[in-house]
mmCIF file of C-alpha atoms in Angstrom:
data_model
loop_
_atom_site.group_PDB
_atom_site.id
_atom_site.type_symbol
_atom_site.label_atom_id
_atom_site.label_comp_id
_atom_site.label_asym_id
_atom_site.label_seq_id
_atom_site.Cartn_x
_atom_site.Cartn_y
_atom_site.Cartn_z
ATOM 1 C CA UNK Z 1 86.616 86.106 118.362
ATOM 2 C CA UNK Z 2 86.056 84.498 115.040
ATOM 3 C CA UNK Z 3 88.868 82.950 113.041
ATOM 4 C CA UNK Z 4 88.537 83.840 109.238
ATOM 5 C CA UNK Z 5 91.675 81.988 107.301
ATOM 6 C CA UNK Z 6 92.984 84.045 104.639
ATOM 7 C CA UNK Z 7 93.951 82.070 101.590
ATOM 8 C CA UNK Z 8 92.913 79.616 98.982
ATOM 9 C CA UNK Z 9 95.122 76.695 99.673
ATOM 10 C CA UNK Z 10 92.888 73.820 100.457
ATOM 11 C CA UNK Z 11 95.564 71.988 102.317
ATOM 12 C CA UNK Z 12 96.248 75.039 105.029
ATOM 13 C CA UNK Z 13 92.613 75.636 105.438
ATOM 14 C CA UNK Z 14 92.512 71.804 105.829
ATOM 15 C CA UNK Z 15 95.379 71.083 108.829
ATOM 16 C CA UNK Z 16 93.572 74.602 110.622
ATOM 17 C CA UNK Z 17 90.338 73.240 110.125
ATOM 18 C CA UNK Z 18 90.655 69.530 111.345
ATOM 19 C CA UNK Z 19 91.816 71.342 114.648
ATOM 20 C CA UNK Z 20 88.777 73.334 114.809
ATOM 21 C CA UNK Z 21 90.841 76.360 114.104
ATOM 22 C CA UNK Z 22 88.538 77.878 111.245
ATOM 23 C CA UNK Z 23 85.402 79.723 111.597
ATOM 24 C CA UNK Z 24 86.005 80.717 107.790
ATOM 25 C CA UNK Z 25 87.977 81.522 104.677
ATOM 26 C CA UNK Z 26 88.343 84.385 103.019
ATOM 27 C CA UNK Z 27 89.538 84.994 99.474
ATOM 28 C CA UNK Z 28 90.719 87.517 96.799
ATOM 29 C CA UNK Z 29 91.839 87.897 93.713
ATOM 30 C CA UNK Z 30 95.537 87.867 94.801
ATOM 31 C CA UNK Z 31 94.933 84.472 96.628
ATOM 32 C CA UNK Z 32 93.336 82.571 93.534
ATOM 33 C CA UNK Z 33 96.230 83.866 91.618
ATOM 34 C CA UNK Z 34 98.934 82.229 94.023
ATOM 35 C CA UNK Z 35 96.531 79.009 94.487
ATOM 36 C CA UNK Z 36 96.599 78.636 90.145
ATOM 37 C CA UNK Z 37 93.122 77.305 90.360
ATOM 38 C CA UNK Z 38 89.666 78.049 89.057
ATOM 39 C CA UNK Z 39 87.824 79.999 90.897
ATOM 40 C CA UNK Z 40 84.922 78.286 91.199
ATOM 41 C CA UNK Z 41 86.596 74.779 91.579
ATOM 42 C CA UNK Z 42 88.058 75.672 94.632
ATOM 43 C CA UNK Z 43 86.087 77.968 96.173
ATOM 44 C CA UNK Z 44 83.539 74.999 95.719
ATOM 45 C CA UNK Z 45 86.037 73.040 97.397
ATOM 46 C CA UNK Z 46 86.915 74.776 100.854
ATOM 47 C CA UNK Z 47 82.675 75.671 101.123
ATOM 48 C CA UNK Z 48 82.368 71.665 101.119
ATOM 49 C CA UNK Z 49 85.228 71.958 103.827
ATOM 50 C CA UNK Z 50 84.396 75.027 105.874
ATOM 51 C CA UNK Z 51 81.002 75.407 107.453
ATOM 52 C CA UNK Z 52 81.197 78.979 107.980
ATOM 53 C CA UNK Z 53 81.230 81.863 106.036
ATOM 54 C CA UNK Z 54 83.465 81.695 102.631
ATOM 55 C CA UNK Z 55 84.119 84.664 101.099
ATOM 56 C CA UNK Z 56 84.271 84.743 97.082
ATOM 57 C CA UNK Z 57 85.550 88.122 95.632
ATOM 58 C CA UNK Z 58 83.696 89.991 92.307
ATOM 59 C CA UNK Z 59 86.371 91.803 89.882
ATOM 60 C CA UNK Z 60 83.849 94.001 88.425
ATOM 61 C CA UNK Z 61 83.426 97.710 88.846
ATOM 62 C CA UNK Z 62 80.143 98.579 88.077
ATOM 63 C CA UNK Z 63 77.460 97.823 90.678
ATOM 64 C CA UNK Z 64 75.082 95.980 88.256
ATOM 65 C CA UNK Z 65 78.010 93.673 86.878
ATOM 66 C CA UNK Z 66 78.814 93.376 91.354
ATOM 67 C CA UNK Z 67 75.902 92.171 91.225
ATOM 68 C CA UNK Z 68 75.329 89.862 88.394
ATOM 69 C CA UNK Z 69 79.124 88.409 89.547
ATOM 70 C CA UNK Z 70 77.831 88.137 93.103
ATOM 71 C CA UNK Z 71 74.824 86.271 92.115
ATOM 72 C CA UNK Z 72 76.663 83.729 90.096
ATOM 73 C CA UNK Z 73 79.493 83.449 93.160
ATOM 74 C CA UNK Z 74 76.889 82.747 95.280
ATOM 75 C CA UNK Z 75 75.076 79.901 93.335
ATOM 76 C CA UNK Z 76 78.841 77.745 94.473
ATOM 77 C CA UNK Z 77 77.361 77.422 97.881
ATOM 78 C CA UNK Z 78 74.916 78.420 100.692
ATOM 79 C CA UNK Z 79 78.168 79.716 102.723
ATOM 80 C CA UNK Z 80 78.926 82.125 100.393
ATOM 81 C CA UNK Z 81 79.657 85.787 101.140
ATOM 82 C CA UNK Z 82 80.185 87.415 98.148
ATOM 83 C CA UNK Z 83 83.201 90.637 98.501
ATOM 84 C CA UNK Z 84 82.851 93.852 97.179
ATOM 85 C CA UNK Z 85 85.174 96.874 97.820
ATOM 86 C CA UNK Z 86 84.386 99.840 99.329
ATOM 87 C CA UNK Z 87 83.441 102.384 96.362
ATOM 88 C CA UNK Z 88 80.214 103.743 95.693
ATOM 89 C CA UNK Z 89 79.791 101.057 93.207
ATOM 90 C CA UNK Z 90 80.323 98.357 96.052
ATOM 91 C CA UNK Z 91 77.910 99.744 98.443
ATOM 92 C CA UNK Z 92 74.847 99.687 95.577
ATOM 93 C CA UNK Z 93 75.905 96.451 94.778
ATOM 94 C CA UNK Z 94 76.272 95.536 98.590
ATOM 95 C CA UNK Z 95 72.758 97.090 98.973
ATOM 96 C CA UNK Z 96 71.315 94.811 96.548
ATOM 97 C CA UNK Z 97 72.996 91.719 97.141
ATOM 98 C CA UNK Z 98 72.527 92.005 101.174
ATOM 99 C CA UNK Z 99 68.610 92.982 100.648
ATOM 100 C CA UNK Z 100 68.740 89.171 98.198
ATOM 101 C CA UNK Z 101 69.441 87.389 101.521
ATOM 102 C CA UNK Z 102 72.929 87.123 100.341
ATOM 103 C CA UNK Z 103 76.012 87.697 102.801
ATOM 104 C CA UNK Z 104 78.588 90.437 101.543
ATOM 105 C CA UNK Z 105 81.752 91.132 102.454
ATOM 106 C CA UNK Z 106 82.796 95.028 102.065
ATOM 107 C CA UNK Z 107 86.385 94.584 101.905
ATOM 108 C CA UNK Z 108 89.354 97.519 101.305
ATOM 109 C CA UNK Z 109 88.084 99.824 104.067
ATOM 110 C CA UNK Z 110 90.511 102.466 105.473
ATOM 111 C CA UNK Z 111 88.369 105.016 107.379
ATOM 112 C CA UNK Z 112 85.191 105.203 109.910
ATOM 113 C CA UNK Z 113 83.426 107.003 107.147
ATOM 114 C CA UNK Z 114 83.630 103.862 105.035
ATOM 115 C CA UNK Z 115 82.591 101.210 107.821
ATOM 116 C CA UNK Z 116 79.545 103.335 108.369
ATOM 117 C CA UNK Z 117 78.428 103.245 104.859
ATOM 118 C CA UNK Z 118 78.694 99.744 104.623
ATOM 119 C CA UNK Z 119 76.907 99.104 107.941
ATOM 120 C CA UNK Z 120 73.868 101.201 106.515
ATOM 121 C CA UNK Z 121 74.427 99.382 103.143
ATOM 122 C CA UNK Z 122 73.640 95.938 104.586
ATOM 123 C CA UNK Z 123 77.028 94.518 104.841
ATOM 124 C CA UNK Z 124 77.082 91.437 106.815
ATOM 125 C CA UNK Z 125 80.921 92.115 107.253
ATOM 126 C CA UNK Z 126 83.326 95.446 107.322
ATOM 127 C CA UNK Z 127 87.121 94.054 106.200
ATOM 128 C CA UNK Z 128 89.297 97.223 107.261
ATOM 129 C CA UNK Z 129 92.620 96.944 106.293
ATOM 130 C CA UNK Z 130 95.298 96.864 109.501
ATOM 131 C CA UNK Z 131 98.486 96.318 107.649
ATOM 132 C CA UNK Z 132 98.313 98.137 104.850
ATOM 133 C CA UNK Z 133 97.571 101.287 107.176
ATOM 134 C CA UNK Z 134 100.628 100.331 109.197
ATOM 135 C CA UNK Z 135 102.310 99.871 105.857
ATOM 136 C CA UNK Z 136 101.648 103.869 105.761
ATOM 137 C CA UNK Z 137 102.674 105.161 108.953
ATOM 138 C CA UNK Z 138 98.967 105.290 109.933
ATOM 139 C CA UNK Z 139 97.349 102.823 112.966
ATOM 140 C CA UNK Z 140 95.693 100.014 112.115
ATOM 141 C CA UNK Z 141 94.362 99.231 115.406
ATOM 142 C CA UNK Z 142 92.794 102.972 115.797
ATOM 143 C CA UNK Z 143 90.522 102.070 112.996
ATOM 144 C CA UNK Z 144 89.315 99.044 114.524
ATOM 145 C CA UNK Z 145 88.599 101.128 117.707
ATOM 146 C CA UNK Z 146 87.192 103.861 115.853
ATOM 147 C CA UNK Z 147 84.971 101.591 114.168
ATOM 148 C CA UNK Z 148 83.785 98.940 117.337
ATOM 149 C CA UNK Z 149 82.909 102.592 119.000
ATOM 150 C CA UNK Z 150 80.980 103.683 115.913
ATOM 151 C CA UNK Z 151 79.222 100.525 115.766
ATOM 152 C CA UNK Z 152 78.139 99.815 118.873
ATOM 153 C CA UNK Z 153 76.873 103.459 119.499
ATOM 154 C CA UNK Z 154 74.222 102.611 116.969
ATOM 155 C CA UNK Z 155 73.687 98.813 117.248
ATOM 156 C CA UNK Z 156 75.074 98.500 113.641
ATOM 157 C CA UNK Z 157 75.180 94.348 113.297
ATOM 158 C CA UNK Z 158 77.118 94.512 110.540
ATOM 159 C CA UNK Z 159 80.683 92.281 111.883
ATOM 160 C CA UNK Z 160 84.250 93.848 112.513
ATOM 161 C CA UNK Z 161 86.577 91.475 110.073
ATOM 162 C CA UNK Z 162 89.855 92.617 111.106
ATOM 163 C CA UNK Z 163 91.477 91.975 107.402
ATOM 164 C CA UNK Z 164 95.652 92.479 106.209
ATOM 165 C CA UNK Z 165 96.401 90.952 109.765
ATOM 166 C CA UNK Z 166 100.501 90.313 109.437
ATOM 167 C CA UNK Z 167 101.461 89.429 112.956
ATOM 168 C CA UNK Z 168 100.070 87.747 116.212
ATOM 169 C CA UNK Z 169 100.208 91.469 117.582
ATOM 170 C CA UNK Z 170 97.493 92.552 115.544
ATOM 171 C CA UNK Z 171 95.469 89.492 116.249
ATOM 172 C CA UNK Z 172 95.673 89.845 120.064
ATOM 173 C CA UNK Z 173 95.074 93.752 119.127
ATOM 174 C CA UNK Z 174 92.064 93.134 117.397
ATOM 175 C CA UNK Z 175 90.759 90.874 120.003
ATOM 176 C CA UNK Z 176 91.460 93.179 122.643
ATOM 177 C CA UNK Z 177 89.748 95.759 120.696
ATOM 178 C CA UNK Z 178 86.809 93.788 120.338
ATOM 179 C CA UNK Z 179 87.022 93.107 116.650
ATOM 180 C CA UNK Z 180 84.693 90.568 116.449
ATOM 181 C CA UNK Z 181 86.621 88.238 113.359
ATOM 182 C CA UNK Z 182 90.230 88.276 112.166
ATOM 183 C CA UNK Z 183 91.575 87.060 108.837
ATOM 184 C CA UNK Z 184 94.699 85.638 108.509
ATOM 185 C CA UNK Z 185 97.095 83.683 106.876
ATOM 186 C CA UNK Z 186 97.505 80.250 107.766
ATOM 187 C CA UNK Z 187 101.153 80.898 109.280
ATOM 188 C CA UNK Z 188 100.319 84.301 111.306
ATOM 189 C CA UNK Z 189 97.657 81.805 113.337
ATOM 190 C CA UNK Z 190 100.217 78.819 113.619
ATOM 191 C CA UNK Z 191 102.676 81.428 114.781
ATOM 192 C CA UNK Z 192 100.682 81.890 117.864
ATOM 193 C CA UNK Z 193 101.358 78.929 119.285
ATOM 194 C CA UNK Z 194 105.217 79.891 119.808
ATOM 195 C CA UNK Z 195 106.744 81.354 122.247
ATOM 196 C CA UNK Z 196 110.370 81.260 123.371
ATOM 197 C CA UNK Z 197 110.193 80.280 126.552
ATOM 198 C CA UNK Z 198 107.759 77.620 125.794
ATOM 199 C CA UNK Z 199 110.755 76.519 123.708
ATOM 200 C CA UNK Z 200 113.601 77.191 126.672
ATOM 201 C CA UNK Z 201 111.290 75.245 128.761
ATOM 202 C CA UNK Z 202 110.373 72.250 126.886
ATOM 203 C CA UNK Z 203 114.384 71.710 125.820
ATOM 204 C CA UNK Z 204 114.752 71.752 129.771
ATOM 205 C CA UNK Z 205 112.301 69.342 130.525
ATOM 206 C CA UNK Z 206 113.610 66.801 127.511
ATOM 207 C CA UNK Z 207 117.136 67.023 129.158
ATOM 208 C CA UNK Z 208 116.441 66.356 132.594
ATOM 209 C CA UNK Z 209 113.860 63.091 130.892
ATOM 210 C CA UNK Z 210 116.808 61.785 129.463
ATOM 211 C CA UNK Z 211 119.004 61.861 132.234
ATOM 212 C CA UNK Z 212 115.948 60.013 134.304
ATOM 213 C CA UNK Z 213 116.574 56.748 131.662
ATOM 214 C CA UNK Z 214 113.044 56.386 131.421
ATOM 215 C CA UNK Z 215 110.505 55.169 128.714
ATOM 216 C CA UNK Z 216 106.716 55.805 128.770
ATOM 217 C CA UNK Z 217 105.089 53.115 127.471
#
Protein backbone atom coordinates (compact mmCIF):
# COMPACT_ATOMS: atom_id res chain seq x y z
CA UNK A 1 0.00 0.00 0.00
CA UNK A 2 0.95 3.43 -1.14
CA UNK A 3 1.41 6.30 1.27
CA UNK A 4 -0.17 9.59 -0.16
CA UNK A 5 0.53 12.56 2.63
CA UNK A 6 -2.27 14.82 2.88
CA UNK A 7 -1.24 18.41 3.32
CA UNK A 8 0.77 21.27 2.04
CA UNK A 9 3.24 21.84 4.77
CA UNK A 10 6.62 21.36 3.28
CA UNK A 11 8.20 20.64 6.59
CA UNK A 12 5.72 17.45 7.47
CA UNK A 13 6.00 16.14 4.01
CA UNK A 14 9.76 16.73 4.60
CA UNK A 15 10.49 14.69 8.22
CA UNK A 16 7.89 11.72 6.42
CA UNK A 17 9.76 11.85 3.41
CA UNK A 18 13.49 11.72 4.59
CA UNK A 19 12.22 8.38 6.27
CA UNK A 20 10.99 7.08 3.10
CA UNK A 21 7.52 7.41 4.43
CA UNK A 22 5.94 9.23 1.27
CA UNK A 23 4.92 7.76 -1.92
CA UNK A 24 3.03 11.22 -2.47
CA UNK A 25 1.19 14.37 -1.50
CA UNK A 26 -1.97 15.28 -2.02
CA UNK A 27 -3.55 18.72 -1.88
CA UNK A 28 -6.77 20.85 -1.82
CA UNK A 29 -8.02 23.90 -1.60
CA UNK A 30 -8.54 23.66 2.21
CA UNK A 31 -4.79 22.68 2.62
CA UNK A 32 -3.29 25.75 0.60
CA UNK A 33 -5.54 27.84 2.67
CA UNK A 34 -4.04 26.56 6.12
CA UNK A 35 -0.36 26.44 4.44
CA UNK A 36 -0.94 30.64 3.45
CA UNK A 37 1.11 30.04 0.38
CA UNK A 38 0.84 30.35 -3.36
CA UNK A 39 -0.24 27.72 -4.95
CA UNK A 40 2.07 27.26 -7.38
CA UNK A 41 5.14 28.16 -5.15
CA UNK A 42 4.63 25.36 -3.11
CA UNK A 43 3.18 22.90 -4.94
CA UNK A 44 6.45 23.55 -7.04
CA UNK A 45 8.15 22.99 -3.93
CA UNK A 46 7.04 19.48 -2.47
CA UNK A 47 7.14 18.09 -6.58
CA UNK A 48 11.02 19.06 -6.26
CA UNK A 49 10.72 17.03 -2.89
CA UNK A 50 8.40 14.14 -3.62
CA UNK A 51 9.08 11.84 -6.52
CA UNK A 52 5.74 10.47 -6.74
CA UNK A 53 2.57 11.57 -7.65
CA UNK A 54 1.54 15.30 -6.36
CA UNK A 55 -1.76 16.12 -6.58
CA UNK A 56 -2.71 19.92 -7.48
CA UNK A 57 -6.52 20.70 -7.15
CA UNK A 58 -8.61 22.96 -10.05
CA UNK A 59 -11.42 25.35 -8.40
CA UNK A 60 -13.30 25.63 -11.51
CA UNK A 61 -16.66 24.19 -12.37
CA UNK A 62 -16.96 24.00 -15.84
CA UNK A 63 -15.13 21.17 -17.62
CA UNK A 64 -13.39 23.42 -20.23
CA UNK A 65 -12.09 25.93 -17.43
CA UNK A 66 -11.03 21.96 -15.47
CA UNK A 67 -9.29 21.77 -18.10
CA UNK A 68 -7.57 24.91 -19.02
CA UNK A 69 -6.73 25.00 -14.88
CA UNK A 70 -5.45 21.44 -15.16
CA UNK A 71 -3.25 22.21 -18.00
CA UNK A 72 -1.63 25.16 -16.37
CA UNK A 73 -1.31 22.94 -12.85
CA UNK A 74 0.36 20.57 -14.68
CA UNK A 75 3.04 22.75 -16.48
CA UNK A 76 4.55 23.02 -12.26
CA UNK A 77 5.89 19.58 -12.75
CA UNK A 78 6.05 16.15 -14.52
CA UNK A 79 4.56 14.59 -11.09
CA UNK A 80 1.61 16.34 -11.33
CA UNK A 81 -1.88 14.85 -11.00
CA UNK A 82 -4.18 17.37 -11.51
CA UNK A 83 -7.82 16.85 -9.04
CA UNK A 84 -11.09 17.20 -10.20
CA UNK A 85 -14.33 16.31 -8.28
CA UNK A 86 -16.67 13.97 -9.10
CA UNK A 87 -19.53 15.91 -11.15
CA UNK A 88 -20.30 15.51 -14.61
CA UNK A 89 -18.17 18.45 -15.24
CA UNK A 90 -15.10 16.57 -13.59
CA UNK A 91 -15.41 13.45 -15.49
CA UNK A 92 -15.32 15.52 -19.14
CA UNK A 93 -12.63 17.33 -17.84
CA UNK A 94 -11.02 14.04 -16.38
CA UNK A 95 -11.69 12.54 -19.87
CA UNK A 96 -9.72 15.10 -21.52
CA UNK A 97 -7.00 15.69 -19.29
CA UNK A 98 -6.32 11.71 -18.75
CA UNK A 99 -6.54 11.13 -22.77
CA UNK A 100 -3.45 14.44 -22.69
CA UNK A 101 -1.19 11.91 -20.90
CA UNK A 102 -1.92 13.83 -17.83
CA UNK A 103 -2.59 12.02 -14.35
CA UNK A 104 -6.01 13.05 -12.63
CA UNK A 105 -7.15 12.69 -9.48
CA UNK A 106 -11.17 12.28 -9.18
CA UNK A 107 -11.53 13.30 -5.73
CA UNK A 108 -15.08 13.75 -3.50
CA UNK A 109 -16.43 10.29 -4.35
CA UNK A 110 -19.16 8.80 -2.08
CA UNK A 111 -20.74 5.89 -4.03
CA UNK A 112 -19.72 2.78 -6.44
CA UNK A 113 -21.65 4.56 -9.11
CA UNK A 114 -19.15 7.39 -8.97
CA UNK A 115 -15.81 5.22 -8.85
CA UNK A 116 -17.08 3.52 -11.94
CA UNK A 117 -17.50 6.62 -13.89
CA UNK A 118 -14.27 7.79 -13.16
CA UNK A 119 -12.58 4.45 -13.92
CA UNK A 120 -14.25 4.61 -17.51
CA UNK A 121 -13.34 8.37 -17.56
CA UNK A 122 -9.58 7.73 -17.41
CA UNK A 123 -8.88 8.57 -13.90
CA UNK A 124 -5.54 7.51 -12.87
CA UNK A 125 -6.90 7.73 -9.20
CA UNK A 126 -10.56 7.33 -7.39
CA UNK A 127 -10.27 9.54 -3.85
CA UNK A 128 -13.53 8.20 -1.98
CA UNK A 129 -14.16 9.88 0.99
CA UNK A 130 -13.97 7.45 4.38
CA UNK A 131 -14.50 10.01 7.03
CA UNK A 132 -16.80 12.15 5.87
CA UNK A 133 -19.16 8.99 5.27
CA UNK A 134 -18.46 7.98 8.86
CA UNK A 135 -19.08 11.60 9.68
CA UNK A 136 -22.77 10.53 8.41
CA UNK A 137 -23.55 7.40 10.01
CA UNK A 138 -22.69 5.66 6.70
CA UNK A 139 -19.35 3.09 6.31
CA UNK A 140 -16.50 4.26 4.94
CA UNK A 141 -14.78 1.07 4.63
CA UNK A 142 -17.94 -0.58 2.66
CA UNK A 143 -17.19 1.81 -0.08
CA UNK A 144 -13.73 0.88 -0.38
CA UNK A 145 -14.89 -2.80 -0.57
CA UNK A 146 -17.60 -2.05 -2.80
CA UNK A 147 -15.33 -0.35 -5.01
CA UNK A 148 -11.87 -2.92 -4.92
CA UNK A 149 -14.83 -5.61 -5.89
CA UNK A 150 -16.12 -3.38 -8.69
CA UNK A 151 -12.76 -2.81 -9.92
CA UNK A 152 -11.20 -5.79 -10.05
CA UNK A 153 -14.28 -7.58 -11.66
CA UNK A 154 -13.45 -5.54 -14.71
CA UNK A 155 -9.66 -4.94 -14.57
CA UNK A 156 -10.41 -1.17 -14.12
CA UNK A 157 -6.54 0.24 -13.47
CA UNK A 158 -7.69 3.21 -12.35
CA UNK A 159 -6.02 3.27 -8.26
CA UNK A 160 -8.13 3.04 -4.94
CA UNK A 161 -6.87 6.44 -2.98
CA UNK A 162 -8.43 5.87 0.24
CA UNK A 163 -8.94 9.87 0.94
CA UNK A 164 -10.55 11.75 4.54
CA UNK A 165 -8.50 8.94 6.40
CA UNK A 166 -8.82 10.29 10.33
CA UNK A 167 -7.43 7.40 12.28
CA UNK A 168 -4.84 4.46 12.04
CA UNK A 169 -8.13 2.25 11.95
CA UNK A 170 -9.03 3.32 8.68
CA UNK A 171 -5.53 3.00 7.39
CA UNK A 172 -5.11 -0.64 8.51
CA UNK A 173 -8.91 -0.88 7.10
CA UNK A 174 -8.05 0.27 3.88
CA UNK A 175 -5.07 -1.89 3.65
CA UNK A 176 -6.86 -4.82 4.64
CA UNK A 177 -9.38 -4.01 2.11
CA UNK A 178 -6.95 -3.79 -0.48
CA UNK A 179 -7.13 -0.09 -1.12
CA UNK A 180 -4.26 0.25 -3.01
CA UNK A 181 -3.10 4.17 -1.60
CA UNK A 182 -4.14 6.06 1.53
CA UNK A 183 -3.97 9.79 2.15
CA UNK A 184 -3.33 11.13 5.26
CA UNK A 185 -2.32 13.68 7.43
CA UNK A 186 1.06 13.80 8.58
CA UNK A 187 0.00 12.98 12.35
CA UNK A 188 -2.64 10.02 11.55
CA UNK A 189 0.73 8.18 9.91
CA UNK A 190 3.10 9.22 12.88
CA UNK A 191 0.34 7.98 15.13
CA UNK A 192 0.97 4.53 13.94
CA UNK A 193 3.96 4.09 15.40
CA UNK A 194 2.34 4.17 19.07
CA UNK A 195 1.14 1.82 20.93
CA UNK A 196 0.71 1.55 24.70
CA UNK A 197 2.36 -1.23 25.49
CA UNK A 198 5.24 -0.35 23.38
CA UNK A 199 5.23 2.53 25.87
CA UNK A 200 4.62 0.17 29.25
CA UNK A 201 7.40 -1.80 27.87
CA UNK A 202 10.05 0.54 26.98
CA UNK A 203 9.50 2.54 30.61
CA UNK A 204 10.22 -1.12 31.97
CA UNK A 205 13.20 -1.74 30.19
CA UNK A 206 14.71 2.03 31.06
CA UNK A 207 14.11 1.17 34.81
CA UNK A 208 15.62 -2.05 35.13
CA UNK A 209 18.91 -0.15 32.73
CA UNK A 210 19.24 2.16 35.38
CA UNK A 211 19.30 -0.01 38.17
CA UNK A 212 22.14 -2.14 36.06
CA UNK A 213 24.56 1.32 36.48
CA UNK A 214 25.60 0.89 33.11
CA UNK A 215 26.72 3.22 30.18
CA UNK A 216 26.92 2.20 26.48
CA UNK A 217 29.55 3.77 25.00
Amino acid sequence: MKFFVDTADVDAIRELNDLGMVDGVTTNPSLILKAGRDIEEVTREICEMVDGPVSAEVVAEKADDMIREGKHLAKIADNIAVKVPLTWDGLKACRALSDDGHMVNVTLCFSPAQAILAAKAGATFISPFIGRLDDIHLDGMELISDIREIYDNYGYETQILAASIRSVNHIIEAGRIGADVITSPPNVIKSMATHPLTDKGLAQFNADWEKTGQKIG
